[in-house]
Short mmCIF file of C-alpha atoms in Angstrom, two decimals:
data_model
loop_
_atom_site.label_atom_id
_atom_site.label_comp_id
_atom_site.label_asym_id
_atom_site.label_seq_id
_atom_site.Cartn_x
_atom_site.Cartn_y
_atom_site.Cartn_z
CA MET G 1 0.19 0.10 0.11
CA SER G 2 1.40 3.40 -0.82
CA PHE G 3 -0.45 6.92 -0.93
CA VAL G 4 0.77 7.50 -4.16
CA GLN G 5 0.28 4.10 -5.83
CA TYR G 6 -3.06 2.21 -5.66
CA GLY G 7 -3.37 -1.46 -4.46
CA ASP G 8 -5.92 -3.63 -5.13
CA THR G 9 -6.24 -5.89 -1.71
CA VAL G 10 -5.45 -5.08 1.89
CA LYS G 11 -2.28 -6.33 3.10
CA ASP G 12 -0.94 -6.77 6.69
CA GLY G 13 0.96 -3.28 7.56
CA ASP G 14 -1.47 -1.11 5.48
CA THR G 15 -3.08 1.95 6.47
CA ALA G 16 -6.65 1.61 5.86
CA ILE G 17 -9.83 3.60 6.21
CA VAL G 18 -12.89 2.15 8.05
CA PHE G 19 -15.98 3.94 6.09
CA LEU G 20 -19.10 3.91 8.62
CA GLY G 21 -20.88 6.94 6.67
CA HIS G 22 -20.37 10.20 5.22
CA GLU G 23 -19.72 11.89 8.08
CA SER G 24 -17.97 8.93 10.16
CA MET G 25 -14.85 7.47 9.18
CA PHE G 26 -11.25 6.69 10.76
CA PRO G 27 -7.91 5.64 10.03
CA VAL G 28 -6.55 1.79 10.90
CA LYS G 29 -3.30 0.06 10.76
CA VAL G 30 -4.02 -3.38 9.54
CA GLN G 31 -2.13 -6.07 11.54
CA HIS G 32 -2.66 -9.65 11.83
CA GLY G 33 -4.29 -10.78 14.92
CA THR G 34 -5.93 -7.43 15.89
CA VAL G 35 -9.31 -6.19 16.16
CA THR G 36 -10.78 -2.81 15.66
CA GLN G 37 -14.09 -1.79 17.74
CA THR G 38 -16.79 -0.06 15.98
CA LYS G 39 -20.82 0.70 16.81
CA TYR G 40 -21.39 -1.97 14.50
CA GLY G 41 -19.34 -4.67 16.22
CA VAL G 42 -15.75 -6.09 15.67
CA ILE G 43 -13.71 -6.03 12.83
CA ARG G 44 -10.90 -9.16 12.88
CA HIS G 45 -8.09 -7.81 10.82
CA SER G 46 -6.98 -11.56 9.95
CA THR G 47 -10.13 -12.54 8.45
CA ASP G 48 -12.20 -9.40 7.89
CA LEU G 49 -9.65 -7.23 6.14
CA ILE G 50 -6.48 -9.19 5.04
CA GLY G 51 -6.67 -10.19 1.42
CA LYS G 52 -10.07 -8.39 0.79
CA ARG G 53 -10.34 -6.09 -2.07
CA TYR G 54 -10.45 -2.33 -1.13
CA GLY G 55 -13.78 -1.01 -1.42
CA SER G 56 -15.07 -4.13 0.11
CA LYS G 57 -18.24 -4.27 2.30
CA VAL G 58 -17.29 -5.89 5.56
CA THR G 59 -19.78 -7.13 8.06
CA CYS G 60 -18.99 -6.58 11.59
CA SER G 61 -19.79 -8.89 14.65
CA LYS G 62 -23.11 -7.03 15.46
CA GLY G 63 -24.61 -7.67 11.66
CA GLY G 64 -23.85 -4.18 10.39
CA TRP G 65 -21.49 -3.50 7.76
CA VAL G 66 -18.72 -0.66 6.89
CA PHE G 67 -16.50 -0.27 3.77
CA ILE G 68 -12.90 -0.58 3.79
CA LEU G 69 -11.52 2.19 1.44
CA HIS G 70 -7.87 2.86 0.04
CA PRO G 71 -6.08 5.81 1.90
CA THR G 72 -5.93 8.98 -0.37
CA PRO G 73 -4.55 12.47 0.78
CA GLU G 74 -7.93 13.82 0.87
CA LEU G 75 -9.17 10.82 3.00
CA TRP G 76 -6.22 11.18 5.17
CA THR G 77 -6.68 15.15 5.78
CA MET G 78 -10.29 14.05 7.09
CA ASN G 79 -8.96 11.73 9.27
CA LEU G 80 -5.47 12.21 10.42
CA PRO G 81 -4.44 12.52 13.87
CA HIS G 82 -4.03 16.48 14.66
CA ARG G 83 -0.83 17.60 15.98
CA THR G 84 -1.26 21.02 14.83
CA GLN G 85 -4.19 22.95 12.82
CA ILE G 86 -3.86 21.79 9.44
CA LEU G 87 -4.64 22.74 5.87
CA TYR G 88 -7.95 21.04 4.47
CA SER G 89 -8.68 20.56 0.53
CA THR G 90 -10.03 23.91 -0.14
CA ASP G 91 -6.66 25.74 0.54
CA ILE G 92 -4.99 22.84 -0.59
CA SER G 93 -6.29 22.75 -4.09
CA ILE G 94 -5.56 26.32 -4.93
CA ILE G 95 -1.96 25.92 -3.36
CA THR G 96 -1.13 23.19 -5.63
CA MET G 97 -2.39 25.07 -8.74
CA MET G 98 -1.05 28.21 -8.26
CA LEU G 99 2.32 26.94 -7.37
CA GLU G 100 2.42 25.21 -10.68
CA LEU G 101 3.25 21.96 -9.39
CA LYS G 102 3.53 18.83 -11.47
CA PRO G 103 5.29 14.91 -11.41
CA GLY G 104 8.95 15.75 -10.98
CA SER G 105 8.51 19.09 -9.36
CA ILE G 106 10.92 19.65 -6.33
CA VAL G 107 9.21 21.49 -3.27
CA CYS G 108 10.29 22.76 -0.08
CA GLU G 109 7.89 22.86 2.81
CA SER G 110 7.76 24.27 6.32
CA GLY G 111 6.18 23.52 8.80
CA THR G 112 5.32 19.98 8.69
CA GLY G 113 2.93 19.92 11.28
CA SER G 114 0.32 17.01 11.01
CA GLY G 115 1.30 16.26 7.27
CA SER G 116 -1.88 17.24 5.96
CA LEU G 117 -0.43 19.07 2.81
CA SER G 118 2.54 16.98 2.76
CA HIS G 119 0.69 14.08 1.69
CA ALA G 120 -0.83 15.91 -1.17
CA LEU G 121 2.34 17.33 -2.18
CA ILE G 122 3.82 14.04 -2.51
CA ARG G 123 1.17 12.88 -4.57
CA THR G 124 1.42 15.75 -6.66
CA VAL G 125 5.07 15.64 -7.57
CA ALA G 126 5.19 11.60 -7.54
CA PRO G 127 6.87 9.65 -9.02
CA THR G 128 10.00 11.37 -9.78
CA GLY G 129 9.81 14.75 -7.80
CA HIS G 130 10.75 15.41 -4.32
CA LEU G 131 9.49 17.12 -0.83
CA TYR G 132 11.79 18.74 1.65
CA THR G 133 9.93 19.66 4.64
CA VAL G 134 11.28 21.27 7.80
CA GLU G 135 9.81 21.17 11.11
CA PHE G 136 10.92 22.78 14.13
CA HIS G 137 9.33 20.54 16.60
CA GLN G 138 11.54 17.33 17.17
CA GLN G 139 8.54 15.12 18.11
CA ARG G 140 6.46 16.30 15.53
CA ALA G 141 9.25 15.80 12.76
CA GLU G 142 9.75 12.11 14.29
CA LYS G 143 6.18 11.26 14.00
CA ALA G 144 5.68 12.57 10.59
CA ARG G 145 9.11 10.69 9.52
CA GLU G 146 7.41 7.55 10.99
CA GLU G 147 4.06 8.04 9.05
CA PHE G 148 5.54 8.83 6.09
CA GLN G 149 7.45 5.82 6.15
CA GLU G 150 4.35 3.81 6.99
CA HIS G 151 2.54 5.12 4.01
CA GLY G 152 4.91 4.00 1.37
CA VAL G 153 6.26 7.52 0.43
CA GLU G 154 9.33 7.92 2.51
CA HIS G 155 11.24 7.84 -0.88
CA LEU G 156 9.86 10.87 -1.93
CA VAL G 157 10.45 12.98 0.92
CA THR G 158 13.20 14.41 3.48
CA VAL G 159 12.10 15.29 6.81
CA THR G 160 14.58 17.60 8.74
CA ASN G 161 14.21 19.07 12.47
CA GLN G 162 15.44 22.43 12.54
CA ASP G 163 14.20 26.19 12.57
CA VAL G 164 13.79 27.45 9.15
CA CYS G 165 14.24 30.89 9.81
CA LYS G 166 17.69 30.55 11.10
CA ASN G 167 18.84 27.50 9.34
CA GLY G 168 16.75 27.46 6.30
CA PHE G 169 15.61 24.24 4.32
CA GLY G 170 19.03 22.55 3.64
CA VAL G 171 18.84 22.82 -0.11
CA SER G 172 20.03 25.51 -2.51
CA ASN G 173 18.71 26.67 -5.98
CA ILE G 174 17.11 23.42 -6.97
CA ALA G 175 12.98 24.17 -5.64
CA ASP G 176 10.47 25.03 -7.97
CA ALA G 177 8.31 26.01 -4.99
CA VAL G 178 8.36 26.83 -1.30
CA PHE G 179 5.43 26.91 0.83
CA LEU G 180 5.35 28.68 4.61
CA ASP G 181 2.78 27.88 7.29
CA ILE G 182 5.07 29.36 10.29
CA PRO G 183 4.62 32.07 12.70
CA SER G 184 6.60 34.68 10.96
CA PRO G 185 7.40 33.88 7.55
CA TRP G 186 9.15 37.15 6.62
CA GLU G 187 12.19 35.71 8.73
CA ALA G 188 12.50 32.81 6.22
CA ILE G 189 11.62 34.89 2.98
CA GLY G 190 15.59 35.10 2.29
CA HIS G 191 16.06 31.21 3.03
CA ALA G 192 13.11 30.35 0.41
CA LYS G 193 14.93 32.61 -1.99
CA SER G 194 18.21 30.83 -1.87
CA ALA G 195 16.54 27.50 -1.89
CA LEU G 196 14.58 28.24 -5.00
CA LYS G 197 15.88 27.61 -8.40
CA ALA G 198 17.49 30.66 -10.23
CA GLU G 199 14.53 32.35 -11.66
CA GLY G 200 10.96 31.59 -12.00
CA GLY G 201 10.25 29.60 -8.90
CA ARG G 202 6.91 30.26 -6.94
CA ILE G 203 6.55 31.06 -3.30
CA CYS G 204 3.13 30.58 -0.80
CA SER G 205 2.59 32.02 2.82
CA PHE G 206 -0.11 30.76 4.65
CA SER G 207 -0.97 33.00 7.48
CA PRO G 208 -4.23 33.53 9.54
CA CYS G 209 -3.32 37.20 10.47
CA ILE G 210 -3.36 40.03 7.76
CA GLU G 211 -0.34 41.89 10.04
CA GLN G 212 1.41 38.61 9.27
CA VAL G 213 0.73 39.21 5.51
CA GLN G 214 1.79 42.61 5.50
CA ARG G 215 5.08 41.75 6.73
CA THR G 216 5.41 39.06 4.45
CA CYS G 217 4.59 41.06 1.47
CA LEU G 218 7.38 43.80 2.42
CA ALA G 219 10.06 41.03 2.94
CA MET G 220 9.15 39.33 -0.64
CA GLU G 221 9.35 43.07 -2.00
CA GLU G 222 12.76 43.54 -0.28
CA CYS G 223 14.22 40.04 -1.74
CA GLY G 224 13.20 41.05 -5.30
CA PHE G 225 9.92 38.78 -5.62
CA THR G 226 7.40 39.97 -8.24
CA GLU G 227 3.97 38.98 -9.05
CA ILE G 228 3.03 39.20 -5.09
CA ASN G 229 -0.86 38.53 -4.61
CA THR G 230 -2.73 37.47 -1.70
CA LEU G 231 -6.21 35.66 -1.54
CA GLU G 232 -8.49 33.98 0.75
CA ILE G 233 -10.70 30.91 -0.22
CA LEU G 234 -14.18 30.61 1.33
CA LEU G 235 -16.01 27.38 0.86
CA ARG G 236 -20.03 27.46 0.54
CA VAL G 237 -22.03 24.36 1.05
CA TYR G 238 -25.36 23.86 -0.56
CA ASN G 239 -28.06 21.50 0.84
CA VAL G 240 -30.75 20.12 -1.72
CA ARG G 241 -33.99 20.07 -0.02
CA THR G 242 -37.79 19.72 -0.87
CA ILE G 243 -39.85 22.99 -0.21
CA SER G 244 -43.69 23.82 -0.81
CA LEU G 245 -44.56 26.86 -2.17
CA GLN G 246 -47.86 28.36 -3.04
CA ILE G 247 -48.90 28.43 -6.94
CA PRO G 248 -49.03 32.30 -7.77
CA ASP G 249 -52.37 33.99 -8.64
CA LEU G 250 -51.55 35.25 -12.17
CA GLY G 251 -54.91 37.14 -12.47
CA ARG G 252 -56.99 34.36 -13.89
CA ALA G 253 -59.93 35.66 -11.85
CA ALA G 254 -59.51 39.05 -13.43
CA GLU G 255 -59.32 37.71 -16.98
CA GLY G 256 -62.46 35.75 -16.56
CA ASN G 257 -64.32 38.73 -15.40
CA SER G 258 -63.38 40.82 -18.50
CA SER G 259 -63.65 38.02 -20.97
CA THR G 260 -67.09 37.24 -19.61
CA GLY G 261 -68.46 40.67 -19.13
CA PHE G 262 -68.55 40.09 -15.13
CA ASP G 263 -69.76 42.96 -13.53
CA SER G 264 -69.23 43.20 -9.81
CA SER G 265 -72.06 45.52 -9.12
CA ASN G 266 -74.35 43.17 -10.86
CA PRO G 267 -75.92 41.00 -7.96
CA SER G 268 -76.84 38.14 -10.29
CA SER G 269 -72.83 37.69 -11.10
CA GLN G 270 -71.77 36.99 -7.39
CA GLY G 271 -71.85 33.16 -7.85
CA SER G 272 -69.24 33.42 -10.74
CA PRO G 273 -67.22 30.40 -10.78
CA CYS G 274 -63.98 32.44 -10.69
CA SER G 275 -64.80 33.82 -7.06
CA ASP G 276 -64.54 30.30 -5.87
CA LEU G 277 -60.80 29.86 -7.37
CA GLN G 278 -58.49 28.51 -4.33
CA GLN G 279 -54.70 28.78 -4.74
CA GLY G 280 -52.92 25.13 -4.00
CA THR G 281 -49.11 24.46 -3.34
CA VAL G 282 -46.40 22.98 -5.32
CA GLN G 283 -43.39 20.95 -3.94
CA PHE G 284 -39.98 21.10 -5.74
CA LYS G 285 -36.38 20.42 -5.17
CA SER G 286 -34.22 23.46 -4.02
CA GLY G 287 -30.39 24.18 -3.31
CA VAL G 288 -29.99 26.42 -0.29
CA PRO G 289 -26.91 27.13 1.44
CA LEU G 290 -26.07 26.16 5.06
CA ARG G 291 -27.14 28.45 7.68
CA GLU G 292 -23.72 28.13 9.04
CA MET G 293 -20.43 27.87 7.40
CA VAL G 294 -16.61 27.62 7.90
CA GLY G 295 -15.25 31.23 7.53
CA HIS G 296 -11.96 32.55 7.44
CA THR G 297 -9.07 30.04 7.75
CA GLY G 298 -6.22 32.09 6.40
CA TYR G 299 -4.82 34.23 3.95
CA LEU G 300 -2.40 32.67 0.92
CA THR G 301 0.21 35.07 -0.53
CA PHE G 302 2.09 33.88 -3.72
CA ALA G 303 4.96 35.35 -5.15
CA THR G 304 7.52 34.47 -8.38
CA LYS G 305 11.01 34.74 -7.92
CA SER G 306 12.42 37.00 -10.70
#
């Protein structure tokens, strides 16, 4: 099993996603002789998982069932153990596009955090690219290195435990893109410029506060970066539901009156069928936005090395 190469069947040592429903799933490390508890009962790894095809329906001990899914960066983002705040697919998608990443690209990242963006970057640059990721916190760096090995992508990533603001990324003039997600990105702009290739390399900085963005943009200008721009991505989800509305009165009674010579002043006309019309209702499907939505996550600042 690898996050960048699909496997047909579940093997001992794989990381799989147990899917109970659209709002309920979790990762599990498949191990011979191990069991996993769910609300539908026990899943026995030796008999219920190992050797089964990914996507299979697995019946639990209480009679309920779950699906076993092959892991992807998107599913991992939704289910990973949080060691820090993470980036989600909404921001990740625009980052990979604006940094112009493709198979074979060399990318530098800081900090690694929980590895949400890292897995997406690795999948994008595989099979010939490489990710150099720097994490200041030693335990988080060690855990990230362990996860990359378990997920079969260790040959595509180098994890370094150091302060990027003081020591840089450990590489020079080879990166196609640099991504920064640190408290003071303006202190690392010089090191980012050194890591990027001679010209045309792209840089992205993620910051939750506009004051951080301002200082980062000034540092980019001082280092000679061009095409500096900042954007914010907001996701608006729509629900489809059935609603009932009254059929509108489009003036049929009035048209009937004029065509039949109806005279309201004539007492003999008070029994006209037009006066007995009743409005009905009609049901139809409608898309409506959620009343509550995820708002601001952070500002993304992009620039190009001239």
